[in-house]
């Protein structure tokens, strides 16, 4: 766990600029926004503003990949704030990892 991970729900935004997202990717800064929906494969889509955020299932929480955390942990984030790191930018989509932020 990183030392600067704060409780989720403290600083959610939906108006990030492309420049802010690129800077966060370069520096590893933890950002926060609201999860808009969960797709049928349990990936989260996050409202960011300039780009759409996409968080692959395995990146939604520590323990998802090894099965020690269940998919319900992803579903319950919909409509709520999630902290994340930007791991990539592809076209109009920012790739996100909550697991890296945890």
mmCIF file of N, CA, C and O in Angstrom:
data_model
loop_
_atom_site.group_PDB
_atom_site.id
_atom_site.type_symbol
_atom_site.label_atom_id
_atom_site.label_comp_id
_atom_site.label_asym_id
_atom_site.label_seq_id
_atom_site.Cartn_x
_atom_site.Cartn_y
_atom_site.Cartn_z
ATOM 1 N N UNK A 1 0.848 -1.171 0.000
ATOM 2 C CA UNK A 1 0.000 0.000 0.000
ATOM 3 C C UNK A 1 0.893 1.232 0.000
ATOM 4 O O UNK A 1 1.864 1.308 0.734
ATOM 5 N N UNK A 2 0.544 2.190 -0.805
ATOM 6 C CA UNK A 2 1.334 3.405 -0.861
ATOM 7 C C UNK A 2 0.986 4.305 0.303
ATOM 8 O O UNK A 2 -0.113 4.263 0.841
ATOM 9 N N UNK A 3 1.904 5.157 0.687
ATOM 10 C CA UNK A 3 1.710 6.031 1.832
ATOM 11 C C UNK A 3 0.712 7.148 1.613
ATOM 12 O O UNK A 3 0.197 7.705 2.561
ATOM 13 N N UNK A 4 0.403 7.486 0.362
ATOM 14 C CA UNK A 4 -0.496 8.610 0.120
ATOM 15 C C UNK A 4 -1.883 8.172 -0.341
ATOM 16 O O UNK A 4 -2.622 8.947 -0.903
ATOM 17 N N UNK A 5 -2.259 6.929 -0.076
ATOM 18 C CA UNK A 5 -3.605 6.452 -0.421
ATOM 19 C C UNK A 5 -4.567 6.953 0.634
ATOM 20 O O UNK A 5 -4.442 6.667 1.811
ATOM 21 N N UNK A 6 -5.531 7.751 0.215
ATOM 22 C CA UNK A 6 -6.494 8.314 1.163
ATOM 23 C C UNK A 6 -7.831 7.597 1.010
ATOM 24 O O UNK A 6 -8.087 6.969 -0.015
ATOM 25 N N UNK A 7 -8.696 7.716 1.999
ATOM 26 C CA UNK A 7 -9.996 7.064 1.883
ATOM 27 C C UNK A 7 -10.749 7.540 0.641
ATOM 28 O O UNK A 7 -10.719 8.726 0.314
ATOM 29 N N UNK A 8 -11.402 6.626 -0.037
ATOM 30 C CA UNK A 8 -12.171 6.993 -1.226
ATOM 31 C C UNK A 8 -13.396 7.804 -0.818
ATOM 32 O O UNK A 8 -13.989 7.574 0.229
ATOM 33 N N UNK A 9 -13.768 8.756 -1.667
ATOM 34 C CA UNK A 9 -14.926 9.592 -1.412
ATOM 35 C C UNK A 9 -14.557 10.968 -0.902
ATOM 36 O O UNK A 9 -15.411 11.779 -0.589
ATOM 37 N N UNK A 10 -13.271 11.267 -0.849
ATOM 38 C CA UNK A 10 -12.803 12.538 -0.317
ATOM 39 C C UNK A 10 -12.554 13.597 -1.386
ATOM 40 O O UNK A 10 -12.673 14.781 -1.111
ATOM 41 N N UNK A 11 -12.202 13.182 -2.600
ATOM 42 C CA UNK A 11 -11.791 14.165 -3.604
ATOM 43 C C UNK A 11 -12.184 13.759 -5.021
ATOM 44 O O UNK A 11 -11.433 13.973 -5.961
ATOM 45 N N UNK A 12 -13.359 13.176 -5.191
ATOM 46 C CA UNK A 12 -13.781 12.720 -6.521
ATOM 47 C C UNK A 12 -14.016 13.906 -7.450
ATOM 48 O O UNK A 12 -14.567 14.921 -7.040
ATOM 49 N N UNK A 13 -13.579 13.732 -8.690
ATOM 50 C CA UNK A 13 -13.779 14.748 -9.723
ATOM 51 C C UNK A 13 -14.280 14.074 -10.993
ATOM 52 O O UNK A 13 -14.072 12.885 -11.189
ATOM 53 N N UNK A 14 -14.879 14.863 -11.864
ATOM 54 C CA UNK A 14 -15.296 14.347 -13.168
ATOM 55 C C UNK A 14 -14.888 15.308 -14.277
ATOM 56 O O UNK A 14 -15.438 15.260 -15.372
ATOM 57 N N UNK A 15 -13.906 16.155 -13.977
ATOM 58 C CA UNK A 15 -13.517 17.196 -14.930
ATOM 59 C C UNK A 15 -12.009 17.245 -15.173
ATOM 60 O O UNK A 15 -11.444 18.304 -15.365
ATOM 61 N N UNK A 16 -11.347 16.085 -15.189
ATOM 62 C CA UNK A 16 -9.908 16.065 -15.443
ATOM 63 C C UNK A 16 -9.620 16.445 -16.892
ATOM 64 O O UNK A 16 -10.320 16.016 -17.808
ATOM 65 N N UNK A 17 -8.581 17.228 -17.089
ATOM 66 C CA UNK A 17 -8.147 17.568 -18.439
ATOM 67 C C UNK A 17 -7.175 16.496 -18.926
ATOM 68 O O UNK A 17 -6.610 15.735 -18.116
ATOM 69 N N UNK A 18 -6.939 16.462 -20.217
ATOM 70 C CA UNK A 18 -5.967 15.528 -20.784
ATOM 71 C C UNK A 18 -4.597 15.769 -20.162
ATOM 72 O O UNK A 18 -3.886 14.820 -19.814
ATOM 73 N N UNK A 19 -4.226 17.024 -19.992
ATOM 74 C CA UNK A 19 -2.919 17.356 -19.417
ATOM 75 C C UNK A 19 -2.790 16.841 -17.982
ATOM 76 O O UNK A 19 -1.742 16.333 -17.591
ATOM 77 N N UNK A 20 -3.853 16.948 -17.193
ATOM 78 C CA UNK A 20 -3.822 16.437 -15.816
ATOM 79 C C UNK A 20 -3.674 14.917 -15.793
ATOM 80 O O UNK A 20 -2.915 14.378 -14.978
ATOM 81 N N UNK A 21 -4.363 14.245 -16.689
ATOM 82 C CA UNK A 21 -4.278 12.789 -16.743
ATOM 83 C C UNK A 21 -2.897 12.325 -17.208
ATOM 84 O O UNK A 21 -2.339 11.370 -16.668
ATOM 85 N N UNK A 22 -2.330 13.025 -18.188
ATOM 86 C CA UNK A 22 -0.980 12.690 -18.657
ATOM 87 C C UNK A 22 0.045 12.915 -17.551
ATOM 88 O O UNK A 22 0.950 12.103 -17.358
ATOM 89 N N UNK A 23 -0.083 14.011 -16.828
ATOM 90 C CA UNK A 23 0.826 14.305 -15.726
ATOM 91 C C UNK A 23 0.709 13.244 -14.632
ATOM 92 O O UNK A 23 1.720 12.782 -14.092
ATOM 93 N N UNK A 24 -0.505 12.854 -14.304
ATOM 94 C CA UNK A 24 -0.718 11.822 -13.285
ATOM 95 C C UNK A 24 -0.104 10.497 -13.721
ATOM 96 O O UNK A 24 0.461 9.767 -12.897
ATOM 97 N N UNK A 25 -0.174 10.198 -15.011
ATOM 98 C CA UNK A 25 0.444 8.971 -15.515
ATOM 99 C C UNK A 25 1.962 9.029 -15.339
ATOM 100 O O UNK A 25 2.582 8.074 -14.885
ATOM 101 N N UNK A 26 2.556 10.163 -15.679
ATOM 102 C CA UNK A 26 4.017 10.315 -15.565
ATOM 103 C C UNK A 26 4.497 10.227 -14.121
ATOM 104 O O UNK A 26 5.529 9.625 -13.841
ATOM 105 N N UNK A 27 3.753 10.827 -13.197
ATOM 106 C CA UNK A 27 4.210 10.941 -11.804
ATOM 107 C C UNK A 27 3.694 9.836 -10.888
ATOM 108 O O UNK A 27 4.182 9.699 -9.769
ATOM 109 N N UNK A 28 2.672 9.088 -11.345
ATOM 110 C CA UNK A 28 2.087 8.062 -10.490
ATOM 111 C C UNK A 28 1.120 8.619 -9.456
ATOM 112 O O UNK A 28 0.756 7.940 -8.499
ATOM 113 N N UNK A 29 0.689 9.860 -9.667
ATOM 114 C CA UNK A 29 -0.243 10.504 -8.744
ATOM 115 C C UNK A 29 -1.548 9.711 -8.656
ATOM 116 O O UNK A 29 -2.059 9.215 -9.659
ATOM 117 N N UNK A 30 -2.092 9.598 -7.468
ATOM 118 C CA UNK A 30 -3.374 8.943 -7.262
ATOM 119 C C UNK A 30 -4.483 9.974 -7.448
ATOM 120 O O UNK A 30 -4.460 11.037 -6.830
ATOM 121 N N UNK A 31 -5.425 9.650 -8.330
ATOM 122 C CA UNK A 31 -6.575 10.505 -8.606
ATOM 123 C C UNK A 31 -7.838 9.811 -8.106
ATOM 124 O O UNK A 31 -7.801 8.643 -7.730
ATOM 125 N N UNK A 32 -8.952 10.521 -8.151
ATOM 126 C CA UNK A 32 -10.215 9.953 -7.702
ATOM 127 C C UNK A 32 -11.356 10.462 -8.575
ATOM 128 O O UNK A 32 -11.414 11.650 -8.910
ATOM 129 N N UNK A 33 -12.243 9.557 -8.951
ATOM 130 C CA UNK A 33 -13.428 9.899 -9.738
ATOM 131 C C UNK A 33 -14.517 8.864 -9.456
ATOM 132 O O UNK A 33 -14.281 7.872 -8.782
ATOM 133 N N UNK A 34 -15.692 9.102 -10.009
ATOM 134 C CA UNK A 34 -16.840 8.223 -9.759
ATOM 135 C C UNK A 34 -16.918 7.127 -10.822
ATOM 136 O O UNK A 34 -16.797 7.394 -12.014
ATOM 137 N N UNK A 35 -17.125 5.898 -10.368
ATOM 138 C CA UNK A 35 -17.331 4.774 -11.280
ATOM 139 C C UNK A 35 -18.736 4.890 -11.880
ATOM 140 O O UNK A 35 -19.723 4.904 -11.139
ATOM 141 N N UNK A 36 -18.829 4.988 -13.191
ATOM 142 C CA UNK A 36 -20.110 5.183 -13.868
ATOM 143 C C UNK A 36 -20.887 3.881 -14.012
ATOM 144 O O UNK A 36 -22.089 3.845 -13.770
ATOM 145 N N UNK A 37 -20.197 2.815 -14.439
ATOM 146 C CA UNK A 37 -20.865 1.516 -14.561
ATOM 147 C C UNK A 37 -19.863 0.385 -14.635
ATOM 148 O O UNK A 37 -18.668 0.595 -14.839
ATOM 149 N N UNK A 38 -20.376 -0.807 -14.451
ATOM 150 C CA UNK A 38 -19.594 -2.038 -14.537
ATOM 151 C C UNK A 38 -20.109 -2.803 -15.746
ATOM 152 O O UNK A 38 -21.322 -3.019 -15.871
ATOM 153 N N UNK A 39 -19.219 -3.201 -16.652
ATOM 154 C CA UNK A 39 -19.667 -3.927 -17.838
ATOM 155 C C UNK A 39 -19.839 -5.421 -17.508
ATOM 156 O O UNK A 39 -19.520 -5.857 -16.401
ATOM 157 N N UNK A 40 -20.343 -6.224 -18.441
ATOM 158 C CA UNK A 40 -20.594 -7.645 -18.165
ATOM 159 C C UNK A 40 -19.343 -8.459 -17.811
ATOM 160 O O UNK A 40 -19.446 -9.519 -17.206
ATOM 161 N N UNK A 41 -18.165 -7.944 -18.145
ATOM 162 C CA UNK A 41 -16.913 -8.637 -17.813
ATOM 163 C C UNK A 41 -16.311 -8.124 -16.495
ATOM 164 O O UNK A 41 -15.180 -8.445 -16.157
ATOM 165 N N UNK A 42 -17.063 -7.311 -15.773
ATOM 166 C CA UNK A 42 -16.653 -6.740 -14.479
ATOM 167 C C UNK A 42 -15.505 -5.743 -14.598
ATOM 168 O O UNK A 42 -14.699 -5.593 -13.690
ATOM 169 N N UNK A 43 -15.437 -5.036 -15.726
ATOM 170 C CA UNK A 43 -14.538 -3.901 -15.873
ATOM 171 C C UNK A 43 -15.320 -2.663 -15.439
ATOM 172 O O UNK A 43 -16.521 -2.585 -15.674
ATOM 173 N N UNK A 44 -14.650 -1.702 -14.820
ATOM 174 C CA UNK A 44 -15.313 -0.457 -14.439
ATOM 175 C C UNK A 44 -15.041 0.626 -15.463
ATOM 176 O O UNK A 44 -13.922 0.745 -15.975
ATOM 177 N N UNK A 45 -16.054 1.416 -15.752
ATOM 178 C CA UNK A 45 -15.913 2.601 -16.583
ATOM 179 C C UNK A 45 -16.078 3.795 -15.654
ATOM 180 O O UNK A 45 -16.997 3.839 -14.838
ATOM 181 N N UNK A 46 -15.130 4.731 -15.744
ATOM 182 C CA UNK A 46 -15.046 5.847 -14.805
ATOM 183 C C UNK A 46 -15.189 7.160 -15.551
ATOM 184 O O UNK A 46 -14.564 7.363 -16.599
ATOM 185 N N UNK A 47 -16.000 8.061 -15.008
ATOM 186 C CA UNK A 47 -16.209 9.380 -15.605
ATOM 187 C C UNK A 47 -15.047 10.295 -15.243
ATOM 188 O O UNK A 47 -14.839 10.594 -14.073
ATOM 189 N N UNK A 48 -14.271 10.718 -16.251
ATOM 190 C CA UNK A 48 -13.084 11.533 -15.991
ATOM 191 C C UNK A 48 -13.167 12.945 -16.549
ATOM 192 O O UNK A 48 -12.427 13.811 -16.119
ATOM 193 N N UNK A 49 -13.986 13.188 -17.529
ATOM 194 C CA UNK A 49 -14.040 14.498 -18.162
ATOM 195 C C UNK A 49 -13.491 14.422 -19.568
ATOM 196 O O UNK A 49 -14.189 14.029 -20.486
ATOM 197 N N UNK A 50 -12.221 14.759 -19.744
ATOM 198 C CA UNK A 50 -11.606 14.797 -21.073
ATOM 199 C C UNK A 50 -11.595 13.423 -21.742
ATOM 200 O O UNK A 50 -11.748 13.320 -22.951
ATOM 201 N N UNK A 51 -11.412 12.383 -20.983
ATOM 202 C CA UNK A 51 -11.352 11.019 -21.497
ATOM 203 C C UNK A 51 -12.292 10.132 -20.699
ATOM 204 O O UNK A 51 -12.680 10.468 -19.587
ATOM 205 N N UNK A 52 -12.601 8.995 -21.269
ATOM 206 C CA UNK A 52 -13.316 7.974 -20.515
ATOM 207 C C UNK A 52 -12.284 7.119 -19.799
ATOM 208 O O UNK A 52 -11.242 6.796 -20.361
ATOM 209 N N UNK A 53 -12.534 6.771 -18.569
ATOM 210 C CA UNK A 53 -11.632 5.894 -17.836
ATOM 211 C C UNK A 53 -12.078 4.453 -17.941
ATOM 212 O O UNK A 53 -13.273 4.162 -17.847
ATOM 213 N N UNK A 54 -11.139 3.556 -18.160
ATOM 214 C CA UNK A 54 -11.428 2.128 -18.246
ATOM 215 C C UNK A 54 -10.529 1.402 -17.264
ATOM 216 O O UNK A 54 -9.304 1.515 -17.329
ATOM 217 N N UNK A 55 -11.146 0.680 -16.332
ATOM 218 C CA UNK A 55 -10.410 -0.059 -15.324
ATOM 219 C C UNK A 55 -10.682 -1.560 -15.526
ATOM 220 O O UNK A 55 -11.775 -2.042 -15.232
ATOM 221 N N UNK A 56 -9.700 -2.294 -16.058
ATOM 222 C CA UNK A 56 -9.884 -3.728 -16.260
ATOM 223 C C UNK A 56 -10.181 -4.442 -14.936
ATOM 224 O O UNK A 56 -9.720 -4.030 -13.876
ATOM 225 N N UNK A 57 -10.954 -5.497 -15.001
ATOM 226 C CA UNK A 57 -11.385 -6.257 -13.830
ATOM 227 C C UNK A 57 -10.239 -6.520 -12.852
ATOM 228 O O UNK A 57 -10.368 -6.288 -11.649
ATOM 229 N N UNK A 58 -9.115 -7.007 -13.343
ATOM 230 C CA UNK A 58 -7.991 -7.362 -12.472
ATOM 231 C C UNK A 58 -7.369 -6.158 -11.782
ATOM 232 O O UNK A 58 -6.631 -6.295 -10.814
ATOM 233 N N UNK A 59 -7.658 -4.961 -12.303
ATOM 234 C CA UNK A 59 -7.099 -3.736 -11.728
ATOM 235 C C UNK A 59 -8.070 -3.031 -10.779
ATOM 236 O O UNK A 59 -7.750 -1.990 -10.223
ATOM 237 N N UNK A 60 -9.257 -3.617 -10.573
ATOM 238 C CA UNK A 60 -10.274 -2.975 -9.734
ATOM 239 C C UNK A 60 -10.008 -3.109 -8.241
ATOM 240 O O UNK A 60 -10.513 -2.304 -7.455
ATOM 241 N N UNK A 61 -9.263 -4.116 -7.831
ATOM 242 C CA UNK A 61 -8.962 -4.290 -6.401
ATOM 243 C C UNK A 61 -7.872 -5.326 -6.229
ATOM 244 O O UNK A 61 -7.770 -6.277 -7.009
ATOM 245 N N UNK A 62 -7.078 -5.153 -5.196
ATOM 246 C CA UNK A 62 -6.095 -6.162 -4.820
ATOM 247 C C UNK A 62 -6.874 -7.424 -4.459
ATOM 248 O O UNK A 62 -7.866 -7.358 -3.732
ATOM 249 N N UNK A 63 -6.473 -8.565 -5.000
ATOM 250 C CA UNK A 63 -7.119 -9.830 -4.679
ATOM 251 C C UNK A 63 -8.119 -10.328 -5.699
ATOM 252 O O UNK A 63 -8.549 -11.476 -5.636
ATOM 253 N N UNK A 64 -8.512 -9.487 -6.652
ATOM 254 C CA UNK A 64 -9.452 -9.932 -7.686
ATOM 255 C C UNK A 64 -8.805 -10.996 -8.557
ATOM 256 O O UNK A 64 -9.399 -12.040 -8.830
ATOM 257 N N UNK A 65 -7.590 -10.769 -8.992
ATOM 258 C CA UNK A 65 -6.921 -11.687 -9.920
ATOM 259 C C UNK A 65 -6.732 -13.077 -9.326
ATOM 260 O O UNK A 65 -6.884 -14.081 -10.017
ATOM 261 N N UNK A 66 -6.432 -13.162 -8.022
ATOM 262 C CA UNK A 66 -6.205 -14.481 -7.411
ATOM 263 C C UNK A 66 -7.460 -15.079 -6.784
ATOM 264 O O UNK A 66 -7.429 -16.168 -6.224
ATOM 265 N N UNK A 67 -8.589 -14.375 -6.870
ATOM 266 C CA UNK A 67 -9.846 -14.900 -6.372
ATOM 267 C C UNK A 67 -10.089 -14.699 -4.888
ATOM 268 O O UNK A 67 -11.126 -15.106 -4.368
ATOM 269 N N UNK A 68 -9.165 -14.052 -4.182
ATOM 270 C CA UNK A 68 -9.367 -13.834 -2.745
ATOM 271 C C UNK A 68 -10.369 -12.717 -2.476
ATOM 272 O O UNK A 68 -10.877 -12.579 -1.370
ATOM 273 N N UNK A 69 -10.682 -11.922 -3.518
ATOM 274 C CA UNK A 69 -11.714 -10.891 -3.437
ATOM 275 C C UNK A 69 -12.722 -11.200 -4.541
ATOM 276 O O UNK A 69 -12.351 -11.493 -5.676
ATOM 277 N N UNK A 70 -13.986 -11.151 -4.213
ATOM 278 C CA UNK A 70 -15.054 -11.513 -5.152
ATOM 279 C C UNK A 70 -15.480 -10.332 -6.031
ATOM 280 O O UNK A 70 -15.249 -9.175 -5.701
ATOM 281 N N UNK A 71 -16.153 -10.641 -7.133
ATOM 282 C CA UNK A 71 -16.612 -9.633 -8.084
ATOM 283 C C UNK A 71 -17.564 -8.615 -7.457
ATOM 284 O O UNK A 71 -17.668 -7.498 -7.946
ATOM 285 N N UNK A 72 -18.234 -8.977 -6.387
ATOM 286 C CA UNK A 72 -19.148 -8.035 -5.732
ATOM 287 C C UNK A 72 -18.400 -6.782 -5.272
ATOM 288 O O UNK A 72 -18.970 -5.692 -5.214
ATOM 289 N N UNK A 73 -17.121 -6.929 -4.986
ATOM 290 C CA UNK A 73 -16.307 -5.772 -4.588
ATOM 291 C C UNK A 73 -16.198 -4.760 -5.721
ATOM 292 O O UNK A 73 -16.035 -3.564 -5.475
ATOM 293 N N UNK A 74 -16.307 -5.219 -6.955
ATOM 294 C CA UNK A 74 -16.280 -4.323 -8.118
ATOM 295 C C UNK A 74 -17.655 -3.706 -8.323
ATOM 296 O O UNK A 74 -17.788 -2.490 -8.460
ATOM 297 N N UNK A 75 -18.671 -4.540 -8.305
ATOM 298 C CA UNK A 75 -20.042 -4.079 -8.555
ATOM 299 C C UNK A 75 -20.446 -2.986 -7.572
ATOM 300 O O UNK A 75 -21.087 -2.012 -7.946
ATOM 301 N N UNK A 76 -20.055 -3.134 -6.314
ATOM 302 C CA UNK A 76 -20.463 -2.160 -5.295
ATOM 303 C C UNK A 76 -19.776 -0.813 -5.436
ATOM 304 O O UNK A 76 -20.158 0.144 -4.767
ATOM 305 N N UNK A 77 -18.789 -0.692 -6.308
ATOM 306 C CA UNK A 77 -18.123 0.596 -6.533
ATOM 307 C C UNK A 77 -18.910 1.478 -7.499
ATOM 308 O O UNK A 77 -18.674 2.692 -7.557
ATOM 309 N N UNK A 78 -19.827 0.923 -8.263
ATOM 310 C CA UNK A 78 -20.598 1.697 -9.241
ATOM 311 C C UNK A 78 -21.379 2.796 -8.521
ATOM 312 O O UNK A 78 -22.035 2.570 -7.518
ATOM 313 N N UNK A 79 -21.237 4.012 -9.055
ATOM 314 C CA UNK A 79 -21.890 5.171 -8.466
ATOM 315 C C UNK A 79 -21.125 5.768 -7.295
ATOM 316 O O UNK A 79 -21.547 6.765 -6.724
ATOM 317 N N UNK A 80 -19.998 5.177 -6.979
ATOM 318 C CA UNK A 80 -19.189 5.642 -5.853
ATOM 319 C C UNK A 80 -17.800 6.053 -6.341
ATOM 320 O O UNK A 80 -17.382 5.721 -7.440
ATOM 321 N N UNK A 81 -17.096 6.734 -5.489
ATOM 322 C CA UNK A 81 -15.746 7.192 -5.815
ATOM 323 C C UNK A 81 -14.754 6.037 -5.784
ATOM 324 O O UNK A 81 -14.869 5.143 -4.946
ATOM 325 N N UNK A 82 -13.796 6.099 -6.695
ATOM 326 C CA UNK A 82 -12.685 5.154 -6.703
ATOM 327 C C UNK A 82 -11.380 5.927 -6.877
ATOM 328 O O UNK A 82 -11.302 6.858 -7.672
ATOM 329 N N UNK A 83 -10.383 5.556 -6.113
ATOM 330 C CA UNK A 83 -9.038 6.095 -6.295
ATOM 331 C C UNK A 83 -8.322 5.206 -7.302
ATOM 332 O O UNK A 83 -8.587 4.007 -7.371
ATOM 333 N N UNK A 84 -7.407 5.785 -8.061
ATOM 334 C CA UNK A 84 -6.724 5.026 -9.105
ATOM 335 C C UNK A 84 -5.462 5.741 -9.540
ATOM 336 O O UNK A 84 -5.259 6.915 -9.250
ATOM 337 N N UNK A 85 -4.630 4.995 -10.256
ATOM 338 C CA UNK A 85 -3.508 5.568 -10.975
ATOM 339 C C UNK A 85 -3.784 5.395 -12.465
ATOM 340 O O UNK A 85 -4.386 4.395 -12.869
ATOM 341 N N UNK A 86 -3.359 6.357 -13.251
ATOM 342 C CA UNK A 86 -3.470 6.259 -14.707
ATOM 343 C C UNK A 86 -2.289 5.431 -15.194
ATOM 344 O O UNK A 86 -1.131 5.772 -14.941
ATOM 345 N N UNK A 87 -2.575 4.314 -15.867
ATOM 346 C CA UNK A 87 -1.500 3.434 -16.327
ATOM 347 C C UNK A 87 -1.229 3.565 -17.824
ATOM 348 O O UNK A 87 -0.225 3.060 -18.307
ATOM 349 N N UNK A 88 -2.119 4.236 -18.541
ATOM 350 C CA UNK A 88 -1.922 4.432 -19.970
ATOM 351 C C UNK A 88 -3.023 5.298 -20.547
ATOM 352 O O UNK A 88 -4.068 5.484 -19.919
ATOM 353 N N UNK A 89 -2.765 5.824 -21.719
ATOM 354 C CA UNK A 89 -3.767 6.596 -22.448
ATOM 355 C C UNK A 89 -3.745 6.096 -23.883
ATOM 356 O O UNK A 89 -2.701 6.095 -24.534
ATOM 357 N N UNK A 90 -4.917 5.625 -24.333
ATOM 358 C CA UNK A 90 -5.051 5.091 -25.692
ATOM 359 C C UNK A 90 -6.240 5.767 -26.355
ATOM 360 O O UNK A 90 -7.386 5.507 -25.985
ATOM 361 N N UNK A 91 -5.971 6.649 -27.285
ATOM 362 C CA UNK A 91 -7.046 7.365 -27.961
ATOM 363 C C UNK A 91 -7.815 8.234 -26.981
ATOM 364 O O UNK A 91 -7.233 9.070 -26.301
ATOM 365 N N UNK A 92 -9.116 7.978 -26.865
ATOM 366 C CA UNK A 92 -9.935 8.771 -25.951
ATOM 367 C C UNK A 92 -10.227 8.036 -24.635
ATOM 368 O O UNK A 92 -11.181 8.348 -23.933
ATOM 369 N N UNK A 93 -9.370 7.059 -24.310
ATOM 370 C CA UNK A 93 -9.554 6.258 -23.101
ATOM 371 C C UNK A 93 -8.302 6.281 -22.236
ATOM 372 O O UNK A 93 -7.187 6.089 -22.730
ATOM 373 N N UNK A 94 -8.519 6.521 -20.944
ATOM 374 C CA UNK A 94 -7.425 6.425 -19.975
ATOM 375 C C UNK A 94 -7.544 5.067 -19.290
ATOM 376 O O UNK A 94 -8.617 4.696 -18.807
ATOM 377 N N UNK A 95 -6.467 4.307 -19.267
ATOM 378 C CA UNK A 95 -6.428 3.023 -18.585
ATOM 379 C C UNK A 95 -6.095 3.280 -17.124
ATOM 380 O O UNK A 95 -5.136 4.002 -16.816
ATOM 381 N N UNK A 96 -6.856 2.669 -16.227
ATOM 382 C CA UNK A 96 -6.748 2.964 -14.801
ATOM 383 C C UNK A 96 -6.492 1.713 -13.980
ATOM 384 O O UNK A 96 -6.879 0.613 -14.370
ATOM 385 N N UNK A 97 -5.853 1.908 -12.824
ATOM 386 C CA UNK A 97 -5.630 0.818 -11.889
ATOM 387 C C UNK A 97 -5.914 1.269 -10.459
ATOM 388 O O UNK A 97 -5.186 2.086 -9.912
ATOM 389 N N UNK A 98 -6.956 0.723 -9.879
ATOM 390 C CA UNK A 98 -7.236 0.944 -8.455
ATOM 391 C C UNK A 98 -6.282 0.095 -7.630
ATOM 392 O O UNK A 98 -5.842 0.480 -6.560
ATOM 393 N N UNK A 99 -5.956 -1.089 -8.124
ATOM 394 C CA UNK A 99 -5.041 -2.003 -7.438
ATOM 395 C C UNK A 99 -3.684 -1.329 -7.201
ATOM 396 O O UNK A 99 -3.113 -1.417 -6.116
ATOM 397 N N UNK A 100 -3.175 -0.623 -8.208
ATOM 398 C CA UNK A 100 -1.885 0.074 -8.060
ATOM 399 C C UNK A 100 -1.972 1.174 -7.005
ATOM 400 O O UNK A 100 -0.990 1.431 -6.300
ATOM 401 N N UNK A 101 -3.129 1.804 -6.901
ATOM 402 C CA UNK A 101 -3.301 2.878 -5.909
ATOM 403 C C UNK A 101 -3.431 2.312 -4.495
ATOM 404 O O UNK A 101 -3.114 2.986 -3.530
ATOM 405 N N UNK A 102 -3.902 1.074 -4.392
ATOM 406 C CA UNK A 102 -4.077 0.470 -3.069
ATOM 407 C C UNK A 102 -2.742 0.033 -2.515
ATOM 408 O O UNK A 102 -2.537 -0.156 -1.387
#
